[in-house]
CSV table of C-alpha atoms in Angstrom, one decimal:
chain,number,residue,atom,x,y,z
D,1,MET,CA,194.4,128.5,53.2
D,2,ASN,CA,191.2,127.0,54.6
D,3,GLY,CA,188.4,127.7,57.1
D,4,PRO,CA,187.0,131.3,57.3
D,5,GLU,CA,189.9,132.7,55.3
D,6,LEU,CA,189.1,130.5,52.4
D,7,LEU,CA,185.4,131.4,52.6
D,8,ALA,CA,186.3,135.1,52.7
D,9,GLU,CA,188.3,134.8,49.6
D,10,TYR,CA,185.2,133.8,47.7
D,11,GLU,CA,182.5,135.6,49.7
D,12,ASP,CA,181.6,138.2,47.1
D,13,ASN,CA,183.1,137.0,43.9
D,14,TRP,CA,182.9,134.1,41.6
D,15,VAL,CA,185.7,133.0,39.2
D,16,THR,CA,184.5,130.7,36.5
D,17,ALA,CA,185.3,129.7,32.9
D,18,MET,CA,181.9,128.2,32.4
D,19,GLY,CA,179.9,131.3,31.5
D,20,ALA,CA,178.3,134.6,32.3
D,21,TRP,CA,175.6,137.0,31.3
D,22,PHE,CA,176.5,140.6,30.6
D,23,PRO,CA,173.9,143.4,31.0
D,24,GLU,CA,175.0,145.0,27.7
D,25,GLY,CA,173.6,142.0,25.8
D,26,ARG,CA,176.2,139.3,25.7
D,27,VAL,CA,176.0,135.7,27.0
D,28,VAL,CA,179.1,133.6,27.1
D,29,LEU,CA,179.3,129.8,27.5
D,30,ARG,CA,182.6,128.0,27.8
D,31,GLY,CA,184.4,130.7,25.8
D,32,LYS,CA,181.8,131.1,23.1
D,33,ASP,CA,179.2,133.8,22.4
D,34,VAL,CA,175.9,132.1,22.9
D,35,LEU,CA,173.9,134.5,20.7
D,36,SER,CA,176.2,134.4,17.7
D,37,ASP,CA,178.3,131.2,18.0
D,38,LEU,CA,176.0,128.7,19.6
D,39,GLY,CA,172.5,129.9,18.6
D,40,HIS,CA,172.3,127.8,15.4
D,41,ARG,CA,173.0,124.5,17.1
D,42,PRO,CA,170.4,121.9,17.9
D,43,TRP,CA,169.4,121.9,21.5
D,44,MET,CA,171.1,118.6,22.3
D,45,GLU,CA,174.4,119.7,20.8
D,46,TYR,CA,174.1,122.9,22.9
D,47,LEU,CA,173.4,120.8,26.0
D,48,VAL,CA,176.4,118.4,25.3
D,49,TYR,CA,178.7,121.4,24.8
D,50,ALA,CA,177.4,123.1,28.0
D,51,ILE,CA,177.9,119.9,30.1
D,52,THR,CA,181.1,118.4,28.6
D,53,GLY,CA,182.7,121.2,26.5
D,54,ARG,CA,182.7,118.8,23.5
D,55,GLU,CA,181.4,120.0,20.1
D,56,SER,CA,180.1,116.8,18.7
D,57,SER,CA,176.9,116.3,16.6
D,58,GLU,CA,177.6,112.6,16.7
D,59,LEU,CA,177.5,112.5,20.5
D,60,ALA,CA,174.4,114.6,20.5
D,61,ARG,CA,172.7,112.2,18.1
D,62,LEU,CA,173.8,109.2,20.2
D,63,ILE,CA,172.3,110.7,23.3
D,64,GLU,CA,169.1,111.6,21.5
D,65,GLY,CA,168.8,108.0,20.3
D,66,ILE,CA,169.5,106.5,23.7
D,67,TRP,CA,166.9,108.9,25.2
D,68,ALA,CA,164.3,108.1,22.5
D,69,ILE,CA,164.4,104.3,22.9
D,70,SER,CA,165.2,103.9,26.6
D,71,CYS,CA,164.0,106.9,28.6
D,72,SER,CA,160.6,107.8,27.2
D,73,TYR,CA,158.4,104.8,27.7
D,74,PRO,CA,155.0,106.5,28.1
D,75,ASP,CA,153.1,104.0,30.3
D,76,PRO,CA,151.4,105.8,33.2
D,77,ARG,CA,151.8,102.8,35.4
D,78,ILE,CA,155.6,103.1,35.5
D,79,TRP,CA,156.4,104.9,38.7
D,80,ASN,CA,158.1,108.0,37.3
D,81,ASN,CA,155.4,108.5,34.7
D,82,ARG,CA,152.8,107.8,37.4
D,83,ILE,CA,154.1,110.8,39.4
D,84,ALA,CA,153.8,113.1,36.4
D,85,ALA,CA,150.4,111.8,35.6
D,86,LEU,CA,149.3,112.4,39.2
D,87,ALA,CA,150.5,116.0,38.9
D,88,GLY,CA,148.1,116.2,35.9
D,89,THR,CA,145.3,114.7,37.9
D,90,SER,CA,145.8,117.1,40.8
D,91,ARG,CA,145.9,120.0,38.3
D,92,SER,CA,149.4,121.1,39.1
D,93,THR,CA,151.4,123.2,36.6
D,94,CYS,CA,153.1,122.0,33.4
D,95,VAL,CA,156.4,123.1,35.0
D,96,HIS,CA,155.9,120.5,37.7
D,97,TRP,CA,154.9,117.8,35.2
D,98,ARG,CA,158.1,118.4,33.2
D,99,LEU,CA,160.3,118.2,36.2
D,100,LEU,CA,158.7,115.0,37.4
D,101,ALA,CA,158.8,113.3,34.0
D,102,ALA,CA,162.6,113.6,33.9
P,1,MET,CA,191.0,150.3,42.1
P,2,ALA,CA,187.5,151.2,43.2
P,3,THR,CA,186.1,149.0,46.0
P,4,THR,CA,182.7,147.4,45.4
P,5,PRO,CA,180.2,148.2,48.2
P,6,THR,CA,179.2,145.2,50.3
P,7,GLU,CA,175.9,143.6,49.3
P,8,ASN,CA,173.7,142.5,52.3
P,9,ILE,CA,170.7,140.2,52.6
P,10,VAL,CA,167.8,142.3,53.9
P,11,THR,CA,165.3,140.4,56.1
P,12,LYS,CA,163.0,141.1,59.0
P,13,ILE,CA,163.0,137.5,60.0
P,14,TRP,CA,166.5,136.7,61.0
P,15,ARG,CA,169.6,138.3,62.5
P,16,GLU,CA,172.9,136.6,63.2
P,17,GLU,CA,175.8,137.7,65.4
P,18,PRO,CA,179.2,136.3,64.3
P,19,GLU,CA,181.4,134.0,66.3
P,20,PRO,CA,184.6,135.9,67.3
P,21,ASP,CA,186.8,133.5,65.3
P,22,ASN,CA,184.6,133.0,62.3
P,23,PRO,CA,182.4,135.7,60.7
P,24,PHE,CA,180.6,132.9,58.6
P,25,ALA,CA,179.4,131.1,61.7
P,26,ALA,CA,176.7,132.5,64.0
P,27,ARG,CA,177.3,133.0,67.7
P,28,ALA,CA,173.6,133.9,68.2
P,29,CYS,CA,170.6,133.6,65.9
P,30,HIS,CA,167.6,135.9,66.4
P,31,CYS,CA,164.2,135.2,64.9
P,32,ALA,CA,162.0,138.3,65.0
P,33,GLY,CA,164.2,139.5,67.8
P,34,TYR,CA,164.1,136.3,69.9
P,35,ASP,CA,167.4,134.4,70.6
P,36,VAL,CA,166.5,131.0,69.1
P,37,TYR,CA,169.2,128.9,70.7
P,38,GLY,CA,169.8,131.0,73.8
P,39,ASP,CA,166.2,131.6,74.8
P,40,LEU,CA,163.5,130.0,72.7
P,41,LEU,CA,164.9,126.4,72.6
P,42,GLY,CA,163.1,124.3,75.2
P,43,LYS,CA,160.5,127.0,75.8
P,44,ILE,CA,158.4,126.9,72.7
P,45,THR,CA,156.9,124.2,70.5
P,46,TRP,CA,157.7,123.6,66.9
P,47,ILE,CA,154.3,125.0,65.9
P,48,GLU,CA,155.0,128.2,67.9
P,49,TYR,CA,158.3,128.6,66.1
P,50,LEU,CA,156.7,128.0,62.8
P,51,TRP,CA,154.2,130.8,63.6
P,52,LEU,CA,157.0,133.1,64.7
P,53,LEU,CA,158.9,132.6,61.4
P,54,PHE,CA,155.8,133.5,59.3
P,55,ARG,CA,154.4,136.2,61.5
P,56,LEU,CA,157.3,137.7,63.5
P,57,GLU,CA,155.3,137.6,66.8
P,58,PRO,CA,154.3,134.8,69.1
P,59,PRO,CA,150.8,133.2,68.6
P,60,THR,CA,148.1,133.6,71.2
P,61,PRO,CA,147.0,130.3,72.9
P,62,VAL,CA,144.0,130.0,70.6
P,63,GLN,CA,146.1,130.6,67.5
P,64,LYS,CA,148.6,128.0,68.7
P,65,THR,CA,145.8,125.5,69.3
P,66,LEU,CA,144.2,126.1,65.9
P,67,LEU,CA,147.5,125.8,63.9
P,68,GLU,CA,148.6,122.8,66.0
P,69,GLY,CA,145.2,121.1,65.3
P,70,LEU,CA,145.4,121.9,61.6
P,71,ALA,CA,149.0,120.6,61.4
P,72,VAL,CA,147.9,117.2,62.9
P,73,GLY,CA,144.9,117.1,60.6
P,74,LEU,CA,147.1,117.7,57.5
P,75,ALA,CA,150.3,115.8,58.4
P,76,ASN,CA,149.3,112.6,56.6
P,77,PRO,CA,146.8,112.8,53.7
P,78,GLY,CA,147.1,109.0,53.4
P,79,PRO,CA,148.6,106.7,50.7
P,80,ARG,CA,145.8,107.3,48.2
P,81,ASP,CA,146.2,111.0,48.2
P,82,PRO,CA,148.0,111.9,44.9
P,83,SER,CA,150.9,113.8,46.7
P,84,VAL,CA,151.6,110.9,49.1
P,85,HIS,CA,151.2,108.3,46.3
P,86,ALA,CA,153.7,110.3,44.2
P,87,ALA,CA,156.2,110.2,47.1
P,88,MET,CA,155.6,106.4,47.5
P,89,SER,CA,156.2,105.9,43.7
P,90,ALA,CA,159.5,107.7,44.1
P,91,GLY,CA,160.3,105.4,47.0
P,92,VAL,CA,159.3,102.2,45.1
P,93,GLY,CA,161.4,103.3,42.1
P,94,GLY,CA,164.5,103.8,44.2
P,95,SER,CA,164.7,107.5,43.6
P,96,THR,CA,166.5,109.7,46.1
P,97,HIS,CA,164.7,110.8,49.3
P,98,ALA,CA,164.8,114.4,48.0
P,99,SER,CA,163.0,113.2,44.9
P,100,ALA,CA,160.2,111.7,47.0
P,101,LEU,CA,159.6,115.0,48.8
P,102,ILE,CA,159.9,117.0,45.5
P,103,ALA,CA,157.3,114.6,44.0
P,104,ALA,CA,155.0,115.1,46.9
P,105,LEU,CA,155.4,118.9,46.7
P,106,ALA,CA,154.8,119.1,42.9
P,107,VAL,CA,151.8,116.8,42.9
P,108,GLY,CA,150.4,118.3,46.1
P,109,ALA,CA,150.7,121.8,44.7
P,110,GLY,CA,147.8,121.6,42.4
P,111,ASN,CA,144.3,123.0,42.0
P,112,LEU,CA,142.6,119.8,42.9
P,113,GLY,CA,143.1,119.0,46.5
P,114,GLY,CA,146.5,120.8,46.5
P,115,ALA,CA,148.0,123.9,47.8
P,116,ARG,CA,146.9,126.1,45.0
P,117,GLU,CA,143.3,125.2,45.8
P,118,VAL,CA,143.9,126.4,49.3
P,119,LEU,CA,145.2,129.7,48.0
P,120,SER,CA,142.1,130.2,45.8
P,121,ALA,CA,139.8,129.2,48.7
P,122,MET,CA,141.5,131.7,51.0
P,123,GLN,CA,140.9,134.4,48.3
P,124,TYR,CA,137.2,133.4,48.4
P,125,TRP,CA,137.2,133.7,52.2
P,126,ALA,CA,138.8,137.2,52.0
P,127,ARG,CA,136.0,138.3,49.6
P,128,CYS,CA,133.0,136.6,51.2
P,129,GLY,CA,133.8,136.2,54.9
P,130,THR,CA,130.6,135.0,56.6
P,131,ASP,CA,128.2,136.5,54.0
P,132,LEU,CA,126.2,133.6,52.7
P,133,ASP,CA,124.9,135.6,49.7
P,134,ALA,CA,128.4,136.5,48.7
P,135,TRP,CA,129.4,132.8,48.8
P,136,ARG,CA,126.4,131.9,46.6
P,137,GLY,CA,127.4,134.6,44.2
P,138,ILE,CA,131.1,133.7,43.9
P,139,ILE,CA,130.2,130.0,43.6
P,140,ALA,CA,127.7,130.7,40.8
P,141,SER,CA,130.1,133.2,39.0
P,142,PRO,CA,133.7,132.3,40.0
P,143,PRO,CA,136.3,135.0,39.4
P,144,VAL,CA,138.3,134.5,36.2
P,145,GLU,CA,142.1,135.1,36.2
P,146,GLU,CA,142.7,138.1,33.9
P,147,ARG,CA,146.3,137.4,33.2
P,148,THR,CA,147.9,134.3,31.7
P,149,ASP,CA,149.2,132.1,34.4
P,150,VAL,CA,151.1,128.8,34.7
P,151,TRP,CA,148.2,127.4,36.6
P,152,PRO,CA,145.3,125.8,34.8
P,153,ALA,CA,141.9,127.4,35.5
P,154,MET,CA,139.9,126.2,38.5
P,155,GLU,CA,137.4,123.6,37.4
P,156,HIS,CA,135.4,123.4,40.7
P,157,THR,CA,134.7,125.5,43.7
P,158,PRO,CA,138.0,125.7,45.7
P,159,GLY,CA,137.8,124.0,49.1
P,160,PHE,CA,135.2,121.4,47.9
P,161,ASP,CA,135.7,118.0,46.4
P,162,PRO,CA,134.2,117.6,43.0
P,163,ASN,CA,134.7,113.8,43.2
P,164,GLY,CA,133.1,113.5,46.7
P,165,ALA,CA,129.7,112.2,47.8
P,166,SER,CA,129.0,113.4,51.4
P,167,CYS,CA,131.5,115.2,53.6
P,168,PRO,CA,134.0,112.6,54.9
P,169,THR,CA,133.9,112.0,58.6
P,170,PRO,CA,137.6,113.1,59.2
P,171,VAL,CA,136.9,116.4,57.4
P,172,ARG,CA,133.9,117.0,59.7
P,173,GLN,CA,135.9,115.9,62.8
P,174,LEU,CA,138.7,118.3,62.0
P,175,LEU,CA,136.3,121.2,61.3
P,176,ASP,CA,134.4,120.5,64.5
P,177,TYR,CA,137.5,120.4,66.6
P,178,LEU,CA,138.8,123.7,65.0
P,179,ALA,CA,135.4,125.4,65.2
P,180,HIS,CA,135.1,124.4,68.9
P,181,HIS,CA,138.4,126.1,69.7
P,182,ASP,CA,138.0,129.2,67.5
P,183,ASP,CA,137.3,132.2,69.7
P,184,GLY,CA,135.9,134.1,66.6
P,185,SER,CA,132.8,133.4,64.5
P,186,ILE,CA,134.2,132.2,61.2
P,187,LEU,CA,134.9,128.5,61.8
P,188,PRO,CA,131.7,128.1,63.8
P,189,TRP,CA,129.9,129.8,60.9
P,190,LEU,CA,131.5,127.3,58.4
P,191,ALA,CA,130.5,124.4,60.6
P,192,ALA,CA,126.9,125.7,60.8
P,193,HIS,CA,126.6,126.5,57.1
P,194,ARG,CA,128.7,123.7,55.7
P,195,GLU,CA,125.8,121.8,54.1
P,196,THR,CA,124.3,124.9,52.6
P,197,LEU,CA,127.7,125.8,51.0
P,198,GLU,CA,128.0,122.2,49.8
P,199,GLN,CA,124.7,122.4,48.1
P,200,CYS,CA,125.7,125.6,46.3
P,201,ALA,CA,129.1,124.0,45.3
P,202,ALA,CA,127.4,120.7,44.4
P,203,ALA,CA,130.3,119.1,46.2
P,204,PRO,CA,131.3,118.2,49.8
P,205,LEU,CA,133.7,120.3,51.9
P,206,ALA,CA,137.3,119.0,51.6
P,207,PHE,CA,140.4,119.1,53.8
P,208,SER,CA,141.6,121.9,51.6
P,209,GLY,CA,138.5,123.9,52.5
P,210,VAL,CA,138.9,123.4,56.2
P,211,ALA,CA,142.6,124.4,55.9
P,212,ALA,CA,141.8,127.5,53.9
P,213,ALA,CA,139.2,128.6,56.4
P,214,THR,CA,141.5,128.0,59.3
P,215,LEU,CA,144.5,129.7,57.8
P,216,HIS,CA,142.2,132.7,56.9
P,217,VAL,CA,140.9,132.8,60.5
P,218,LEU,CA,144.5,132.8,61.7
P,219,GLY,CA,145.3,135.8,59.6
P,220,PHE,CA,147.7,134.2,57.1
P,221,SER,CA,147.8,135.6,53.5
P,222,PRO,CA,146.7,133.2,50.7
P,223,GLU,CA,150.4,132.9,49.7
P,224,GLN,CA,151.4,132.0,53.3
P,225,GLY,CA,148.5,129.6,53.4
P,226,GLU,CA,149.6,127.9,50.2
P,227,MET,CA,153.2,127.5,51.5
P,228,LEU,CA,152.0,126.2,54.9
P,229,PHE,CA,149.7,123.6,53.2
P,230,LEU,CA,152.6,122.4,51.2
P,231,LEU,CA,154.8,122.2,54.2
P,232,LEU,CA,152.4,120.6,56.7
P,233,ARG,CA,151.5,117.7,54.4
P,234,LEU,CA,155.1,116.5,53.9
P,235,PRO,CA,155.5,114.3,57.0
P,236,GLY,CA,153.1,111.6,55.7
P,237,ALA,CA,154.7,111.7,52.3
P,238,ALA,CA,158.2,111.1,53.8
P,239,ALA,CA,157.1,108.3,56.0
P,240,HIS,CA,155.2,106.5,53.3
P,241,ALA,CA,158.0,106.9,50.8
P,242,LEU,CA,160.5,105.3,53.1
P,243,GLU,CA,158.2,102.4,53.9
P,244,GLN,CA,157.7,101.6,50.2
P,245,GLU,CA,161.4,101.3,49.6
P,246,LYS,CA,161.2,98.0,51.4
P,247,SER,CA,158.4,96.4,49.5
P,248,TRP,CA,158.4,97.4,45.9
P,249,ALA,CA,156.9,94.1,44.8
P,250,ARG,CA,153.8,94.7,46.8
P,251,PHE,CA,153.1,98.2,45.4
P,252,PRO,CA,150.1,98.3,43.1
P,253,PHE,CA,151.1,98.3,39.4
P,254,PHE,CA,147.7,97.7,37.9
P,255,GLY,CA,149.1,95.2,35.4
P,256,THR,CA,145.7,94.7,33.6
P,257,GLY,CA,144.5,98.2,34.4
P,258,LEU,CA,145.5,100.0,31.2
P,259,THR,CA,143.7,100.2,27.9
P,260,LEU,CA,145.6,101.7,25.0
P,261,THR,CA,143.2,103.2,22.5
P,262,ASP,CA,145.7,104.2,19.8
P,263,ASP,CA,147.8,101.2,19.1
P,264,PRO,CA,149.4,100.4,15.7
P,265,GLY,CA,150.0,96.7,16.7
P,266,PRO,CA,153.2,94.8,16.2
P,267,VAL,CA,155.4,96.4,13.5
P,268,ALA,CA,158.6,95.1,11.8
P,269,PRO,CA,161.9,96.5,13.2
P,270,VAL,CA,163.2,99.4,11.1
P,271,SER,CA,166.8,99.0,9.8
P,272,VAL,CA,169.1,101.7,11.1
P,273,GLU,CA,171.0,103.8,8.4
P,274,GLN,CA,174.8,103.6,8.7
């Protein structure tokens, strides 16, 4: 099946194992209840699990270490930092600064 | 099994008719009732189509002239403008082209020379119009946002440049052109009272102020004006970002231009625990 028939198959429904929000008060991520099973985890462990499905505090610490020593040089002359600094200069929102600093 | 009712997109702007062999492809696209590809294409300018999308009716010749003039005036703020410089930084750094435009949008969105300033200035125009005393009052006692917002508070009179000296020639040239073609009284009033307003604001009129006045004259809401200001300044950002991809070594880095005021000096490496 392809073309319009394939599109029609998915036009108004979404089949996914990644996660969902339920109006009655549940949130599921990769088969786990976010509010009861995942809420106690550090943010990076949660992120690693969301992206890879792996439950690994070691991997989370490794990524945090890489991030700390290689991705957060604060010099405003460096081009990506300069963009975030310019957002500050032009009095844009903190939401914009955070996106740009990534 | 109960069937779920079909959910539809509700819009006054757009209507599509499906192709006979594919309901997901449009045979005809109507914008505000006009057949875009079957009728408008070749007959209207890009500016007229932009107007139609926002206003759902064609512009008058004067409205078209004013928006066209403003669009030319705003298209390239120049490489020293923060939004364009942000896009150039993305280009120099080898980021994606989408990143360059996103950088220009985010930096050009702000309260100082950006689109949020245009929104605030348009709110001033809605309150004050051509009442000079009202302008004096609002500049002396600017409105304070009652609710907490993501935006920092305005630190200067919107539409005026707190870092300026006299009103730059291009700003005056754009205002003069638009005032000359305005068939109403507002832009001529601004041109006539510019220096008085600048004295009240203790700052010269800026491009954001001309844009806000023009967009107000044209009947756009402040929210529409904010969006259009973001949109109309992107061409220059895109062109400058692409140009800088070719010459990163010549882009200013200000190698000796940084003074660090909180520096512990060289420290011995810390051994990592196993």
